């Protein structure tokens, strides 16, 4: 999968003075999801669905890193971030199986309801007929 990644070094923005103006330390990672040979069709479809907000119209995933002054460190960080995103998107969450409410919980709720009802009934004036 590493062979399918394309890297581009660009000048980093922001403060930093002369260093920022002359050194291309920001690393940009490009990954073409649609043309990937490392992923199966099912994996591609799952990634297209989960990463639809992060992909371009052509199916490119673009990640950038300009955290450090070193191009090499930025490249390592962006690769790590890429694999975290792919791994996180490929995991399928287990479906939650709803459980039945335990009888003890139902009994406790009804008991508390009865106690509150009696408490409020005792506050009323007695009915003398």
PDB file of C-alpha atoms in Angstrom:
ATOM      1  CA  UNK A   1       0.000   0.000   0.000  1.00  0.00           C
ATOM      2  CA  UNK A   2       2.972   2.319   0.629  1.00  0.00           C
ATOM      3  CA  UNK A   3       3.885   2.091  -3.072  1.00  0.00           C
ATOM      4  CA  UNK A   4       0.511   3.610  -3.990  1.00  0.00           C
ATOM      5  CA  UNK A   5       1.105   6.728  -1.895  1.00  0.00           C
ATOM      6  CA  UNK A   6       2.318   9.892  -3.601  1.00  0.00           C
ATOM      7  CA  UNK A   7       4.149  12.544  -1.626  1.00  0.00           C
ATOM      8  CA  UNK A   8       4.630  16.201  -2.378  1.00  0.00           C
ATOM      9  CA  UNK A   9       6.709  18.665  -0.370  1.00  0.00           C
ATOM     10  CA  UNK A  10       5.406  22.219  -0.238  1.00  0.00           C
ATOM     11  CA  UNK A  11       6.312  25.351   1.650  1.00  0.00           C
ATOM     12  CA  UNK A  12       4.688  25.511   5.028  1.00  0.00           C
ATOM     13  CA  UNK A  13       2.552  28.504   5.909  1.00  0.00           C
ATOM     14  CA  UNK A  14       2.519  30.585   9.052  1.00  0.00           C
ATOM     15  CA  UNK A  15       5.196  32.142  11.180  1.00  0.00           C
ATOM     16  CA  UNK A  16       8.765  30.949  11.181  1.00  0.00           C
ATOM     17  CA  UNK A  17      10.647  33.686   9.397  1.00  0.00           C
ATOM     18  CA  UNK A  18      13.318  32.931   6.853  1.00  0.00           C
ATOM     19  CA  UNK A  19      13.214  29.170   7.478  1.00  0.00           C
ATOM     20  CA  UNK A  20       9.585  28.912   6.351  1.00  0.00           C
ATOM     21  CA  UNK A  21      10.241  31.002   3.247  1.00  0.00           C
ATOM     22  CA  UNK A  22      13.067  28.849   1.894  1.00  0.00           C
ATOM     23  CA  UNK A  23      12.361  25.260   3.034  1.00  0.00           C
ATOM     24  CA  UNK A  24       9.601  22.957   1.798  1.00  0.00           C
ATOM     25  CA  UNK A  25       8.899  21.069   5.022  1.00  0.00           C
ATOM     26  CA  UNK A  26       5.131  20.593   4.713  1.00  0.00           C
ATOM     27  CA  UNK A  27       4.335  17.112   3.399  1.00  0.00           C
ATOM     28  CA  UNK A  28       1.258  16.317   1.348  1.00  0.00           C
ATOM     29  CA  UNK A  29       0.116  12.701   0.920  1.00  0.00           C
ATOM     30  CA  UNK A  30      -2.081  11.699  -2.014  1.00  0.00           C
ATOM     31  CA  UNK A  31      -3.818   8.318  -2.218  1.00  0.00           C
ATOM     32  CA  UNK A  32      -6.013   7.305  -5.148  1.00  0.00           C
ATOM     33  CA  UNK A  33      -8.654   5.114  -3.521  1.00  0.00           C
ATOM     34  CA  UNK A  34     -10.468   4.115  -6.725  1.00  0.00           C
ATOM     35  CA  UNK A  35      -7.302   2.869  -8.484  1.00  0.00           C
ATOM     36  CA  UNK A  36      -5.821   1.081  -5.462  1.00  0.00           C
ATOM     37  CA  UNK A  37      -4.717  -2.508  -6.022  1.00  0.00           C
ATOM     38  CA  UNK A  38      -4.035  -3.154  -2.335  1.00  0.00           C
ATOM     39  CA  UNK A  39      -7.720  -3.002  -1.391  1.00  0.00           C
ATOM     40  CA  UNK A  40     -10.534  -5.331  -2.391  1.00  0.00           C
ATOM     41  CA  UNK A  41     -13.722  -3.993  -3.994  1.00  0.00           C
ATOM     42  CA  UNK A  42     -15.650  -4.435  -0.729  1.00  0.00           C
ATOM     43  CA  UNK A  43     -13.005  -2.484   1.181  1.00  0.00           C
ATOM     44  CA  UNK A  44     -13.024   0.258  -1.458  1.00  0.00           C
ATOM     45  CA  UNK A  45     -16.811   0.582  -1.263  1.00  0.00           C
ATOM     46  CA  UNK A  46     -16.692   0.749   2.542  1.00  0.00           C
ATOM     47  CA  UNK A  47     -13.959   3.409   2.445  1.00  0.00           C
ATOM     48  CA  UNK A  48     -15.802   5.412  -0.225  1.00  0.00           C
ATOM     49  CA  UNK A  49     -18.865   5.420   2.002  1.00  0.00           C
ATOM     50  CA  UNK A  50     -17.095   6.277   5.261  1.00  0.00           C
ATOM     51  CA  UNK A  51     -14.593   8.773   3.841  1.00  0.00           C
ATOM     52  CA  UNK A  52     -16.902  10.537   1.385  1.00  0.00           C
ATOM     53  CA  UNK A  53     -16.392  13.894   3.140  1.00  0.00           C
ATOM     54  CA  UNK A  54     -12.601  13.613   2.929  1.00  0.00           C
ATOM     55  CA  UNK A  55     -12.290  12.473  -0.698  1.00  0.00           C
ATOM     56  CA  UNK A  56     -12.088  14.617  -3.823  1.00  0.00           C
ATOM     57  CA  UNK A  57     -14.446  14.046  -6.760  1.00  0.00           C
ATOM     58  CA  UNK A  58     -11.762  11.869  -8.393  1.00  0.00           C
ATOM     59  CA  UNK A  59     -11.529   9.622  -5.321  1.00  0.00           C
ATOM     60  CA  UNK A  60      -8.271  11.077  -3.965  1.00  0.00           C
ATOM     61  CA  UNK A  61      -7.535  11.179  -0.253  1.00  0.00           C
ATOM     62  CA  UNK A  62      -5.293  14.163   0.497  1.00  0.00           C
ATOM     63  CA  UNK A  63      -3.596  14.543   3.878  1.00  0.00           C
ATOM     64  CA  UNK A  64      -1.176  17.274   4.949  1.00  0.00           C
ATOM     65  CA  UNK A  65       1.257  17.620   7.818  1.00  0.00           C
ATOM     66  CA  UNK A  66       3.338  20.657   8.765  1.00  0.00           C
ATOM     67  CA  UNK A  67       3.715  20.041  12.496  1.00  0.00           C
ATOM     68  CA  UNK A  68       7.506  19.887  12.577  1.00  0.00           C
ATOM     69  CA  UNK A  69      10.334  21.697  10.806  1.00  0.00           C
ATOM     70  CA  UNK A  70      11.591  18.393   9.411  1.00  0.00           C
ATOM     71  CA  UNK A  71      10.172  17.135   6.126  1.00  0.00           C
ATOM     72  CA  UNK A  72      11.158  13.578   7.083  1.00  0.00           C
ATOM     73  CA  UNK A  73       9.258  13.703  10.409  1.00  0.00           C
ATOM     74  CA  UNK A  74       6.216  15.237   8.704  1.00  0.00           C
ATOM     75  CA  UNK A  75       6.258  12.408   6.183  1.00  0.00           C
ATOM     76  CA  UNK A  76       6.293   9.832   8.987  1.00  0.00           C
ATOM     77  CA  UNK A  77       3.453  11.602  10.801  1.00  0.00           C
ATOM     78  CA  UNK A  78       1.273  11.839   7.705  1.00  0.00           C
ATOM     79  CA  UNK A  79       1.829   8.123   6.915  1.00  0.00           C
ATOM     80  CA  UNK A  80       0.835   7.191  10.475  1.00  0.00           C
ATOM     81  CA  UNK A  81      -2.263   9.403  10.231  1.00  0.00           C
ATOM     82  CA  UNK A  82      -3.146   7.798   6.865  1.00  0.00           C
ATOM     83  CA  UNK A  83      -2.980   4.259   8.249  1.00  0.00           C
ATOM     84  CA  UNK A  84      -5.008   5.282  11.323  1.00  0.00           C
ATOM     85  CA  UNK A  85      -7.742   6.700   9.083  1.00  0.00           C
ATOM     86  CA  UNK A  86      -7.809   3.613   6.834  1.00  0.00           C
ATOM     87  CA  UNK A  87      -7.769   1.181   9.783  1.00  0.00           C
ATOM     88  CA  UNK A  88     -10.505   3.102  11.590  1.00  0.00           C
ATOM     89  CA  UNK A  89     -12.710   3.251   8.498  1.00  0.00           C
ATOM     90  CA  UNK A  90     -12.366  -0.447   7.702  1.00  0.00           C
ATOM     91  CA  UNK A  91     -13.490  -1.645  11.132  1.00  0.00           C
ATOM     92  CA  UNK A  92     -17.167  -2.545  11.164  1.00  0.00           C
ATOM     93  CA  UNK A  93     -18.895  -1.955  14.456  1.00  0.00           C
ATOM     94  CA  UNK A  94     -20.860  -4.815  15.935  1.00  0.00           C
ATOM     95  CA  UNK A  95     -24.607  -4.370  15.946  1.00  0.00           C
ATOM     96  CA  UNK A  96     -26.040  -3.697  19.364  1.00  0.00           C
ATOM     97  CA  UNK A  97     -28.467  -6.349  20.521  1.00  0.00           C
ATOM     98  CA  UNK A  98     -31.155  -4.760  22.645  1.00  0.00           C
ATOM     99  CA  UNK A  99     -31.813  -6.617  25.869  1.00  0.00           C
ATOM    100  CA  UNK A 100     -35.056  -7.107  27.728  1.00  0.00           C
ATOM    101  CA  UNK A 101     -35.624  -4.958  30.825  1.00  0.00           C
ATOM    102  CA  UNK A 102     -35.066  -7.140  33.916  1.00  0.00           C
ATOM    103  CA  UNK A 103     -38.144  -7.945  36.016  1.00  0.00           C
ATOM    104  CA  UNK A 104     -36.462  -6.602  39.150  1.00  0.00           C
ATOM    105  CA  UNK A 105     -36.063  -3.179  37.493  1.00  0.00           C
ATOM    106  CA  UNK A 106     -39.738  -3.153  36.486  1.00  0.00           C
ATOM    107  CA  UNK A 107     -40.798  -4.138  40.040  1.00  0.00           C
ATOM    108  CA  UNK A 108     -38.591  -1.425  41.570  1.00  0.00           C
ATOM    109  CA  UNK A 109     -40.033   1.243  39.244  1.00  0.00           C
ATOM    110  CA  UNK A 110     -43.630   0.231  40.039  1.00  0.00           C
ATOM    111  CA  UNK A 111     -42.882   0.124  43.779  1.00  0.00           C
ATOM    112  CA  UNK A 112     -41.419   3.661  43.717  1.00  0.00           C
ATOM    113  CA  UNK A 113     -44.386   4.814  41.680  1.00  0.00           C
ATOM    114  CA  UNK A 114     -46.802   3.382  44.242  1.00  0.00           C
ATOM    115  CA  UNK A 115     -44.911   4.999  47.148  1.00  0.00           C
ATOM    116  CA  UNK A 116     -44.991   8.439  45.460  1.00  0.00           C
ATOM    117  CA  UNK A 117     -48.671   8.018  44.659  1.00  0.00           C
ATOM    118  CA  UNK A 118     -49.504   7.173  48.295  1.00  0.00           C
ATOM    119  CA  UNK A 119     -47.404  10.108  49.533  1.00  0.00           C
ATOM    120  CA  UNK A 120     -49.320  12.526  47.314  1.00  0.00           C
ATOM    121  CA  UNK A 121     -52.683  10.937  48.204  1.00  0.00           C
ATOM    122  CA  UNK A 122     -51.930  11.500  51.903  1.00  0.00           C
ATOM    123  CA  UNK A 123     -51.434  15.231  51.236  1.00  0.00           C
ATOM    124  CA  UNK A 124     -55.024  15.653  50.027  1.00  0.00           C
ATOM    125  CA  UNK A 125     -57.862  16.599  52.329  1.00  0.00           C
ATOM    126  CA  UNK A 126     -59.906  13.620  53.437  1.00  0.00           C
ATOM    127  CA  UNK A 127     -63.120  13.023  51.551  1.00  0.00           C
ATOM    128  CA  UNK A 128     -65.966  13.114  54.122  1.00  0.00           C
ATOM    129  CA  UNK A 129     -69.234  11.974  52.574  1.00  0.00           C
TER     130      UNK A 129
END
